[in-house]
PDB file of C-alpha atoms and ligand atoms in Angstrom:
ATOM      1  CA  MET A   1      -0.026   0.018  -0.008  1.00 75.00           C
ATOM      2  CA  GLY A   2       1.209   3.579  -0.772  1.00 90.00           C
ATOM      3  CA  LYS A   3       2.242   5.969   2.012  1.00 96.00           C
ATOM      4  CA  ASN A   4      -0.210   8.529   3.337  1.00 96.00           C
ATOM      5  CA  LYS A   5       0.637  12.290   3.511  1.00 96.00           C
ATOM      6  CA  LEU A   6       1.901  12.233   7.022  1.00 97.00           C
ATOM      7  CA  GLU A   7       4.255   9.349   6.279  1.00 97.00           C
ATOM      8  CA  LYS A   8       5.536  11.179   3.143  1.00 97.00           C
ATOM      9  CA  PHE A   9       6.049  14.325   5.203  1.00 97.00           C
ATOM     10  CA  ALA A  10       8.078  12.294   7.648  1.00 97.00           C
ATOM     11  CA  ASP A  11      10.223  10.903   4.835  1.00 97.00           C
ATOM     12  CA  MET A  12      10.804  14.347   3.490  1.00 98.00           C
ATOM     13  CA  ARG A  13      11.921  15.600   6.808  1.00 97.00           C
ATOM     14  CA  ALA A  14      14.483  12.809   7.030  1.00 98.00           C
ATOM     15  CA  TYR A  15      15.788  12.961   3.431  1.00 98.00           C
ATOM     16  CA  PRO A  16      19.253  14.643   3.363  1.00 98.00           C
ATOM     17  CA  HIS A  17      18.565  16.012  -0.072  1.00 98.00           C
ATOM     18  CA  VAL A  18      15.336  17.791   0.754  1.00 98.00           C
ATOM     19  CA  PHE A  19      15.179  21.296   2.133  1.00 97.00           C
ATOM     20  CA  GLU A  20      12.039  22.664   3.571  1.00 96.00           C
ATOM     21  CA  TYR A  21      11.894  26.423   3.846  1.00 93.00           C
ATOM     22  CA  PRO A  22       8.326  27.787   3.178  1.00 89.00           C
ATOM     23  CA  TYR A  23       7.625  31.421   4.010  1.00 86.00           C
ATOM     24  CA  SER A  24       6.953  30.748   7.616  1.00 81.00           C
ATOM     25  CA  VAL A  25      10.262  29.136   8.215  1.00 79.00           C
ATOM     26  CA  VAL A  26      12.700  31.147   6.111  1.00 73.00           C
ATOM     27  CA  ASP A  27      11.562  34.359   7.763  1.00 76.00           C
ATOM     28  CA  ASN A  28      13.001  33.148  11.036  1.00 71.00           C
ATOM     29  CA  VAL A  29      15.983  31.089   9.794  1.00 78.00           C
ATOM     30  CA  PRO A  30      18.444  32.445   7.259  1.00 79.00           C
ATOM     31  CA  PHE A  31      19.233  30.094   4.437  1.00 90.00           C
ATOM     32  CA  GLU A  32      22.950  29.536   4.859  1.00 93.00           C
ATOM     33  CA  MET A  33      23.545  27.530   1.689  1.00 96.00           C
ATOM     34  CA  LYS A  34      22.673  30.447  -0.446  1.00 97.00           C
ATOM     35  CA  GLY A  35      25.663  30.849  -2.827  1.00 98.00           C
ATOM     36  CA  HIS A  36      27.141  27.546  -1.565  1.00 98.00           C
ATOM     37  CA  TRP A  37      25.013  24.744  -3.003  1.00 98.00           C
ATOM     38  CA  GLY A  38      28.078  23.576  -4.935  1.00 98.00           C
ATOM     39  CA  ARG A  39      30.495  23.590  -2.197  1.00 98.00           C
ATOM     40  CA  ASP A  40      28.262  22.528   0.753  1.00 98.00           C
ATOM     41  CA  PHE A  41      25.759  20.121  -0.802  1.00 98.00           C
ATOM     42  CA  PHE A  42      26.711  18.833  -4.269  1.00 98.00           C
ATOM     43  CA  LYS A  43      30.419  18.834  -3.501  1.00 98.00           C
ATOM     44  CA  ASN A  44      31.364  20.067  -6.949  1.00 98.00           C
ATOM     45  CA  ASP A  45      31.146  23.216  -9.176  1.00 98.00           C
ATOM     46  CA  ASN A  46      28.798  21.694 -11.793  1.00 98.00           C
ATOM     47  CA  PRO A  47      26.085  23.967 -13.239  1.00 98.00           C
ATOM     48  CA  ILE A  48      22.894  24.061 -11.307  1.00 98.00           C
ATOM     49  CA  VAL A  49      19.479  23.730 -13.038  1.00 98.00           C
ATOM     50  CA  LEU A  50      16.171  24.507 -11.310  1.00 99.00           C
ATOM     51  CA  GLU A  51      12.677  23.022 -12.089  1.00 98.00           C
ATOM     52  CA  LEU A  52      10.243  25.569 -10.648  1.00 98.00           C
ATOM     53  CA  GLY A  53       6.840  24.127  -9.723  1.00 98.00           C
ATOM     54  CA  CYS A  54       8.232  20.763 -10.101  1.00 98.00           C
ATOM     55  CA  GLY A  55       5.248  18.817  -8.655  1.00 98.00           C
ATOM     56  CA  ARG A  56       6.587  15.164  -8.609  1.00 98.00           C
ATOM     57  CA  GLY A  57       9.872  16.280 -10.115  1.00 98.00           C
ATOM     58  CA  GLU A  58       9.869  14.280 -13.337  1.00 98.00           C
ATOM     59  CA  TYR A  59      12.178  16.827 -14.973  1.00 98.00           C
ATOM     60  CA  THR A  60      14.501  17.145 -12.060  1.00 98.00           C
ATOM     61  CA  VAL A  61      14.986  13.439 -11.701  1.00 98.00           C
ATOM     62  CA  GLY A  62      14.868  12.648 -15.455  1.00 98.00           C
ATOM     63  CA  LEU A  63      17.422  15.275 -16.348  1.00 98.00           C
ATOM     64  CA  ALA A  64      19.583  14.211 -13.386  1.00 98.00           C
ATOM     65  CA  ARG A  65      19.796  10.648 -14.678  1.00 98.00           C
ATOM     66  CA  ARG A  66      20.752  11.899 -18.195  1.00 97.00           C
ATOM     67  CA  TYR A  67      23.309  14.662 -17.019  1.00 98.00           C
ATOM     68  CA  PRO A  68      25.409  13.402 -14.171  1.00 98.00           C
ATOM     69  CA  ASP A  69      27.625  16.444 -14.762  1.00 98.00           C
ATOM     70  CA  LYS A  70      25.007  18.844 -13.845  1.00 98.00           C
ATOM     71  CA  ASN A  71      23.054  19.440 -10.561  1.00 98.00           C
ATOM     72  CA  PHE A  72      19.245  19.635 -10.399  1.00 98.00           C
ATOM     73  CA  ILE A  73      17.025  21.183  -7.839  1.00 99.00           C
ATOM     74  CA  GLY A  74      13.198  20.724  -7.916  1.00 98.00           C
ATOM     75  CA  VAL A  75      11.271  23.543  -6.242  1.00 98.00           C
ATOM     76  CA  ASP A  76       7.579  23.362  -5.251  1.00 98.00           C
ATOM     77  CA  ILE A  77       5.475  24.175  -2.161  1.00 97.00           C
ATOM     78  CA  LYS A  78       3.709  20.865  -2.136  1.00 97.00           C
ATOM     79  CA  GLY A  79       5.587  18.286  -0.113  1.00 97.00           C
ATOM     80  CA  ALA A  80       3.491  15.219  -0.831  1.00 97.00           C
ATOM     81  CA  ARG A  81       3.846  15.696  -4.634  1.00 97.00           C
ATOM     82  CA  MET A  82       7.558  16.338  -4.344  1.00 98.00           C
ATOM     83  CA  TRP A  83       7.926  13.085  -2.308  1.00 98.00           C
ATOM     84  CA  THR A  84       7.617  11.045  -5.421  1.00 98.00           C
ATOM     85  CA  GLY A  85      10.736  12.574  -7.152  1.00 98.00           C
ATOM     86  CA  ALA A  86      12.640  12.963  -3.894  1.00 98.00           C
ATOM     87  CA  THR A  87      12.074   9.203  -3.037  1.00 98.00           C
ATOM     88  CA  GLU A  88      13.099   8.023  -6.619  1.00 98.00           C
ATOM     89  CA  ALA A  89      16.272  10.117  -6.389  1.00 98.00           C
ATOM     90  CA  TYR A  90      17.003   8.786  -2.945  1.00 98.00           C
ATOM     91  CA  ARG A  91      16.457   5.063  -3.891  1.00 98.00           C
ATOM     92  CA  GLU A  92      18.567   5.442  -6.995  1.00 98.00           C
ATOM     93  CA  GLY A  93      21.347   7.251  -5.081  1.00 98.00           C
ATOM     94  CA  LEU A  94      21.345  10.245  -7.408  1.00 98.00           C
ATOM     95  CA  ALA A  95      23.935  12.545  -5.917  1.00 98.00           C
ATOM     96  CA  ASN A  96      23.079  15.413  -8.301  1.00 98.00           C
ATOM     97  CA  VAL A  97      19.495  15.927  -7.136  1.00 98.00           C
ATOM     98  CA  ALA A  98      18.010  18.165  -4.412  1.00 98.00           C
ATOM     99  CA  PHE A  99      14.523  19.398  -3.650  1.00 98.00           C
ATOM    100  CA  LEU A 100      13.658  22.659  -2.070  1.00 98.00           C
ATOM    101  CA  ARG A 101      10.127  23.048  -0.644  1.00 97.00           C
ATOM    102  CA  THR A 102       9.358  26.658  -0.609  1.00 96.00           C
ATOM    103  CA  ASN A 103       7.230  29.452  -2.285  1.00 95.00           C
ATOM    104  CA  ILE A 104       8.647  30.476  -5.645  1.00 97.00           C
ATOM    105  CA  GLU A 105       7.846  34.127  -4.734  1.00 95.00           C
ATOM    106  CA  ILE A 106      10.851  34.080  -2.414  1.00 94.00           C
ATOM    107  CA  ILE A 107      13.133  31.961  -4.641  1.00 96.00           C
ATOM    108  CA  GLU A 108      15.942  34.615  -4.685  1.00 95.00           C
ATOM    109  CA  ARG A 109      16.560  34.014  -1.013  1.00 94.00           C
ATOM    110  CA  PHE A 110      18.050  30.614  -1.702  1.00 96.00           C
ATOM    111  CA  PHE A 111      20.543  31.350  -4.637  1.00 98.00           C
ATOM    112  CA  ALA A 112      23.256  33.883  -5.034  1.00 98.00           C
ATOM    113  CA  THR A 113      24.053  35.965  -8.185  1.00 98.00           C
ATOM    114  CA  GLY A 114      25.008  33.712 -11.076  1.00 98.00           C
ATOM    115  CA  GLU A 115      24.542  30.505  -9.017  1.00 98.00           C
ATOM    116  CA  VAL A 116      21.911  28.939 -11.471  1.00 98.00           C
ATOM    117  CA  SER A 117      22.535  28.264 -15.146  1.00 98.00           C
ATOM    118  CA  GLU A 118      19.121  27.094 -16.313  1.00 98.00           C
ATOM    119  CA  ILE A 119      15.510  27.052 -15.327  1.00 99.00           C
ATOM    120  CA  TRP A 120      12.640  24.710 -16.396  1.00 98.00           C
ATOM    121  CA  LEU A 121       9.046  25.756 -15.895  1.00 98.00           C
ATOM    122  CA  THR A 122       6.928  22.554 -16.360  1.00 98.00           C
ATOM    123  CA  PHE A 123       3.218  22.976 -16.765  1.00 98.00           C
ATOM    124  CA  SER A 124       3.008  26.002 -14.504  1.00 98.00           C
ATOM    125  CA  ASP A 125      -0.447  27.187 -13.460  1.00 97.00           C
ATOM    126  CA  PRO A 126      -1.306  29.854 -16.085  1.00 97.00           C
ATOM    127  CA  GLN A 127      -2.635  32.211 -13.433  1.00 96.00           C
ATOM    128  CA  MET A 128      -5.012  33.792 -15.920  1.00 96.00           C
ATOM    129  CA  LYS A 129      -6.333  36.392 -13.436  1.00 94.00           C
ATOM    130  CA  LYS A 130      -3.106  37.955 -12.274  1.00 95.00           C
ATOM    131  CA  ALA A 131       0.104  38.596 -14.288  1.00 95.00           C
ATOM    132  CA  THR A 132       2.343  38.940 -11.244  1.00 96.00           C
ATOM    133  CA  LYS A 133       1.507  35.327 -10.289  1.00 97.00           C
ATOM    134  CA  ARG A 134       2.576  33.894 -13.608  1.00 98.00           C
ATOM    135  CA  LEU A 135       5.965  32.291 -13.548  1.00 98.00           C
ATOM    136  CA  THR A 136       6.776  33.760 -16.909  1.00 98.00           C
ATOM    137  CA  SER A 137       5.853  37.334 -15.967  1.00 98.00           C
ATOM    138  CA  THR A 138       8.418  40.120 -15.888  1.00 98.00           C
ATOM    139  CA  TYR A 139       7.819  40.109 -12.083  1.00 97.00           C
ATOM    140  CA  PHE A 140       9.281  36.604 -11.888  1.00 98.00           C
ATOM    141  CA  MET A 141      11.851  37.280 -14.629  1.00 98.00           C
ATOM    142  CA  GLU A 142      13.357  40.077 -12.425  1.00 98.00           C
ATOM    143  CA  ARG A 143      13.541  37.562  -9.565  1.00 97.00           C
ATOM    144  CA  TYR A 144      15.172  34.976 -11.772  1.00 98.00           C
ATOM    145  CA  ARG A 145      17.728  37.532 -12.921  1.00 98.00           C
ATOM    146  CA  LYS A 146      18.978  37.805  -9.306  1.00 98.00           C
ATOM    147  CA  PHE A 147      20.535  34.306  -9.524  1.00 98.00           C
ATOM    148  CA  LEU A 148      20.563  33.183 -13.181  1.00 98.00           C
ATOM    149  CA  VAL A 149      23.693  33.480 -15.119  1.00 98.00           C
ATOM    150  CA  ASP A 150      23.671  36.284 -17.787  1.00 98.00           C
ATOM    151  CA  GLY A 151      21.776  34.863 -20.855  1.00 98.00           C
ATOM    152  CA  GLY A 152      20.763  31.789 -18.884  1.00 98.00           C
ATOM    153  CA  LEU A 153      18.369  29.339 -20.619  1.00 98.00           C
ATOM    154  CA  VAL A 154      14.640  29.258 -19.608  1.00 98.00           C
ATOM    155  CA  HIS A 155      12.493  26.353 -20.835  1.00 98.00           C
ATOM    156  CA  VAL A 156       8.670  26.483 -20.709  1.00 98.00           C
ATOM    157  CA  LYS A 157       6.540  23.443 -21.361  1.00 98.00           C
ATOM    158  CA  THR A 158       2.815  23.985 -21.191  1.00 98.00           C
ATOM    159  CA  ASP A 159      -0.587  22.792 -22.217  1.00 97.00           C
ATOM    160  CA  SER A 160      -2.021  26.156 -21.764  1.00 98.00           C
ATOM    161  CA  ASN A 161      -2.604  28.357 -24.798  1.00 97.00           C
ATOM    162  CA  PHE A 162      -3.009  31.319 -22.483  1.00 97.00           C
ATOM    163  CA  MET A 163       0.373  30.803 -20.792  1.00 98.00           C
ATOM    164  CA  PHE A 164       2.085  30.140 -24.076  1.00 98.00           C
ATOM    165  CA  THR A 165       0.565  33.260 -25.809  1.00 98.00           C
ATOM    166  CA  TYR A 166       1.343  35.433 -22.787  1.00 98.00           C
ATOM    167  CA  THR A 167       4.847  34.227 -22.653  1.00 98.00           C
ATOM    168  CA  ARG A 168       5.358  34.885 -26.330  1.00 98.00           C
ATOM    169  CA  TYR A 169       4.078  38.403 -25.921  1.00 98.00           C
ATOM    170  CA  MET A 170       6.285  38.957 -22.894  1.00 98.00           C
ATOM    171  CA  LEU A 171       9.428  37.729 -24.902  1.00 98.00           C
ATOM    172  CA  GLU A 172       8.591  39.845 -27.921  1.00 98.00           C
ATOM    173  CA  HIS A 173       7.896  42.948 -25.934  1.00 98.00           C
ATOM    174  CA  ASN A 174      11.220  42.637 -24.208  1.00 98.00           C
ATOM    175  CA  HIS A 175      13.224  41.418 -27.084  1.00 98.00           C
ATOM    176  CA  LEU A 176      14.393  38.424 -25.293  1.00 98.00           C
ATOM    177  CA  PRO A 177      16.246  35.885 -27.549  1.00 98.00           C
ATOM    178  CA  VAL A 178      14.078  32.793 -28.441  1.00 98.00           C
ATOM    179  CA  GLU A 179      15.929  29.563 -29.215  1.00 98.00           C
ATOM    180  CA  PHE A 180      13.021  27.396 -30.141  1.00 95.00           C
ATOM    181  CA  LEU A 181       9.214  27.818 -30.063  1.00 97.00           C
ATOM    182  CA  THR A 182       6.446  25.505 -31.025  1.00 97.00           C
ATOM    183  CA  ASP A 183       2.732  25.416 -30.309  1.00 97.00           C
ATOM    184  CA  ASP A 184       2.653  21.581 -31.020  1.00 97.00           C
ATOM    185  CA  LEU A 185       5.697  19.978 -29.566  1.00 97.00           C
ATOM    186  CA  TYR A 186       4.840  16.357 -30.390  1.00 96.00           C
ATOM    187  CA  HIS A 187       4.261  17.171 -34.094  1.00 95.00           C
ATOM    188  CA  SER A 188       7.155  19.650 -34.412  1.00 93.00           C
ATOM    189  CA  GLY A 189      10.011  17.183 -35.030  1.00 91.00           C
ATOM    190  CA  LEU A 190      11.684  18.734 -31.986  1.00 88.00           C
ATOM    191  CA  VAL A 191      10.949  16.100 -29.467  1.00 91.00           C
ATOM    192  CA  ASP A 192      14.031  14.260 -28.249  1.00 93.00           C
ATOM    193  CA  ASP A 193      15.007  12.412 -25.186  1.00 93.00           C
ATOM    194  CA  ILE A 194      14.736  15.499 -22.989  1.00 95.00           C
ATOM    195  CA  LEU A 195      11.557  17.164 -24.339  1.00 94.00           C
ATOM    196  CA  GLY A 196       9.906  13.738 -24.400  1.00 94.00           C
ATOM    197  CA  ILE A 197      10.040  13.434 -20.590  1.00 97.00           C
ATOM    198  CA  ARG A 198       6.411  13.568 -19.583  1.00 97.00           C
ATOM    199  CA  THR A 199       5.262  15.004 -16.301  1.00 98.00           C
ATOM    200  CA  TYR A 200       2.169  14.009 -14.401  1.00 97.00           C
ATOM    201  CA  TYR A 201       0.194  16.991 -15.507  1.00 97.00           C
ATOM    202  CA  GLU A 202       1.379  16.745 -19.029  1.00 97.00           C
ATOM    203  CA  GLN A 203       0.052  13.232 -19.312  1.00 97.00           C
ATOM    204  CA  GLN A 204      -3.336  14.307 -18.032  1.00 96.00           C
ATOM    205  CA  TRP A 205      -3.459  17.004 -20.620  1.00 96.00           C
ATOM    206  CA  LEU A 206      -2.241  14.807 -23.428  1.00 96.00           C
ATOM    207  CA  ASP A 207      -5.021  12.202 -22.460  1.00 95.00           C
ATOM    208  CA  ARG A 208      -7.583  14.987 -22.907  1.00 95.00           C
ATOM    209  CA  GLY A 209      -6.160  15.608 -26.451  1.00 95.00           C
ATOM    210  CA  LEU A 210      -4.457  18.893 -25.710  1.00 96.00           C
ATOM    211  CA  THR A 211      -1.370  19.817 -27.551  1.00 97.00           C
ATOM    212  CA  ILE A 212       1.838  20.601 -25.756  1.00 98.00           C
ATOM    213  CA  LYS A 213       3.644  23.915 -26.307  1.00 98.00           C
ATOM    214  CA  TYR A 214       7.231  24.629 -25.683  1.00 98.00           C
ATOM    215  CA  VAL A 215       9.439  27.680 -25.786  1.00 98.00           C
ATOM    216  CA  LYS A 216      13.151  27.912 -24.844  1.00 98.00           C
ATOM    217  CA  PHE A 217      14.640  31.381 -24.411  1.00 98.00           C
ATOM    218  CA  ARG A 218      17.524  33.245 -22.977  1.00 98.00           C
ATOM    219  CA  LEU A 219      17.283  35.807 -20.146  1.00 98.00           C
ATOM    220  CA  PRO A 220      20.013  38.456 -20.398  1.00 98.00           C
ATOM    221  CA  GLN A 221      20.747  40.621 -17.352  1.00 98.00           C
ATOM    222  CA  ASP A 222      20.744  43.996 -19.196  1.00 96.00           C
ATOM    223  CA  GLY A 223      17.725  46.197 -19.950  1.00 94.00           C
ATOM    224  CA  ALA A 224      14.528  46.985 -17.954  1.00 96.00           C
ATOM    225  CA  LEU A 225      11.756  44.438 -18.454  1.00 98.00           C
ATOM    226  CA  GLN A 226       8.324  45.696 -19.143  1.00 98.00           C
ATOM    227  CA  GLU A 227       4.986  43.770 -18.763  1.00 97.00           C
ATOM    228  CA  PRO A 228       3.191  43.471 -22.056  1.00 96.00           C
ATOM    229  CA  ASP A 229      -0.199  45.236 -22.093  1.00 92.00           C
ATOM    230  CA  ILE A 230      -2.430  42.727 -23.901  1.00 91.00           C
ATOM    231  CA  GLU A 231      -5.669  40.734 -23.683  1.00 94.00           C
ATOM    232  CA  ILE A 232      -5.440  37.045 -24.265  1.00 95.00           C
ATOM    233  CA  GLU A 233      -8.344  34.616 -24.761  1.00 95.00           C
ATOM    234  CA  LEU A 234      -8.738  32.468 -21.654  1.00 95.00           C
ATOM    235  CA  ASP A 235      -8.356  28.693 -21.626  1.00 94.00           C
ATOM    236  CA  ASP A 236     -11.949  27.651 -21.472  1.00 89.00           C
ATOM    237  CA  TYR A 237     -11.073  24.142 -20.296  1.00 84.00           C
ATOM    238  CA  ARG A 238      -9.710  25.553 -17.152  1.00 81.00           C
ATOM    239  CA  SER A 239     -12.907  27.369 -16.166  1.00 61.00           C
ATOM    240  CA  TYR A 240     -14.727  24.080 -15.668  1.00 46.00           C
ATOM    241  CA  ASN A 241     -15.596  23.351 -12.093  1.00 44.00           C
ATOM    242  CA  ARG A 242     -13.745  20.519 -10.467  1.00 44.00           C
ATOM    243  CA  SER A 243     -16.678  17.976 -10.803  1.00 44.00           C
ATOM    244  CA  LYS A 244     -16.572  18.427 -14.564  1.00 44.00           C
ATOM    245  CA  ARG A 245     -12.921  17.873 -14.889  1.00 44.00           C
ATOM    246  CA  SER A 246     -13.260  14.116 -15.305  1.00 42.00           C
ATOM    247  CA  GLY A 247     -10.000  12.254 -15.313  1.00 44.00           C
ATOM    248  CA  LEU A 248      -7.898  15.271 -14.199  1.00 45.00           C
ATOM    249  CA  GLN A 249      -6.884  14.831 -10.757  1.00 42.00           C
ATOM    250  CA  THR A 250      -5.405  18.171  -9.715  1.00 39.00           C
ATOM    251  CA  SER A 251      -5.535  17.757  -5.993  1.00 36.00           C
ATOM    252  CA  LYS A 252      -2.705  15.221  -5.494  1.00 36.00           C
TER     253      LYS A 252
HETATM  254  C1  SAM B   1       0.078  22.443 -12.499  1.00 92.35           C
HETATM  255  S1  SAM B   1       1.308  21.803 -11.336  1.00 92.35           S
HETATM  256  C2  SAM B   1       2.514  21.057 -12.395  1.00 92.35           C
HETATM  257  C3  SAM B   1       3.448  20.193 -11.562  1.00 92.35           C
HETATM  258  C4  SAM B   1       4.521  19.445 -12.497  1.00 92.35           C
HETATM  259  N1  SAM B   1       5.480  20.409 -12.993  1.00 92.35           N
HETATM  260  C5  SAM B   1       3.908  18.580 -13.592  1.00 92.35           C
HETATM  261  O1  SAM B   1       4.020  19.046 -14.717  1.00 92.35           O
HETATM  262  O2  SAM B   1       3.266  17.621 -13.313  1.00 92.35           O
HETATM  263  C6  SAM B   1       1.944  23.256 -10.719  1.00 92.35           C
HETATM  264  C7  SAM B   1       2.850  23.074  -9.567  1.00 92.35           C
HETATM  265  O3  SAM B   1       3.459  24.282  -9.230  1.00 92.35           O
HETATM  266  C8  SAM B   1       3.467  24.501  -7.889  1.00 92.35           C
HETATM  267  N2  SAM B   1       3.392  25.902  -7.565  1.00 92.35           N
HETATM  268  C9  SAM B   1       2.543  26.823  -8.190  1.00 92.35           C
HETATM  269  N3  SAM B   1       2.828  28.075  -7.744  1.00 92.35           N
HETATM  270  C10 SAM B   1       3.856  27.924  -6.837  1.00 92.35           C
HETATM  271  C11 SAM B   1       4.491  28.888  -6.056  1.00 92.35           C
HETATM  272  N4  SAM B   1       4.174  30.118  -6.140  1.00 92.35           N
HETATM  273  N5  SAM B   1       5.463  28.467  -5.218  1.00 92.35           N
HETATM  274  C12 SAM B   1       5.743  27.025  -5.129  1.00 92.35           C
HETATM  275  N6  SAM B   1       5.073  26.189  -5.894  1.00 92.35           N
HETATM  276  C13 SAM B   1       4.131  26.538  -6.736  1.00 92.35           C
HETATM  277  C14 SAM B   1       2.145  23.749  -7.348  1.00 92.35           C
HETATM  278  O4  SAM B   1       2.309  23.326  -5.999  1.00 92.35           O
HETATM  279  C15 SAM B   1       2.093  22.570  -8.388  1.00 92.35           C
HETATM  280  O5  SAM B   1       2.802  21.414  -7.872  1.00 92.35           O
END
């Protein structure tokens, strides 16, 4: 039988590669590993890659298996979800994986200038009502700039037409260099071993017949960022109430 939430939380507290610092904690305890993840935890100087809103951490663990010469940190606020990836990494003895349970709004408290080389945003909530909550908003881009190397890569994989369209406008408006962009990843010829990693949410959306969108861009340090002033059509499938969303279990 699977573990219940309390048992998962107990595992998380015991895992040496899991750091739990939600708002309530980090306000009282400074995060001393900021700037020292390589020296104090990974014990090497390899590049650090973040998966923000990692859920079960499919990208964190999947990339770590494929790239032993890079370090991967999955970030999410939901411990019971993160437990899945944290447990896989622990059982496999993956030394290049960590998980950070915190609010992404305070992510810059955990990483120093230039400490991170790449960011993955996997099926982030589109946050259609409020731009400042969107993980691809200029509000978050300014936060990422505080620790991402100059011109560091950002990958966005999403089912959401709203999120994808918004991100495209944000990139265009700020002249951020786009490396790849497709509104139908699985028919683009782009899918490879990495882009083919499927997350839990991704599989749910694919099962419902939605196409997957992907954009990879660079985030330079110079130039002020401006929020695009645009109206975007909402994703109608997201305004369904929970009982109508058959087959999509969003509460796990
Ligand atoms: C739609 S789920 C996607 C999870 C996973 N990446 C996947 O594709 O299956 C979005 C995840 O982002 C996390 N999340 C959203 N906003 C967050 C925030 N501000 N701080 C921390 N986690 C956040 C949620 O807890 C959730 O696990």
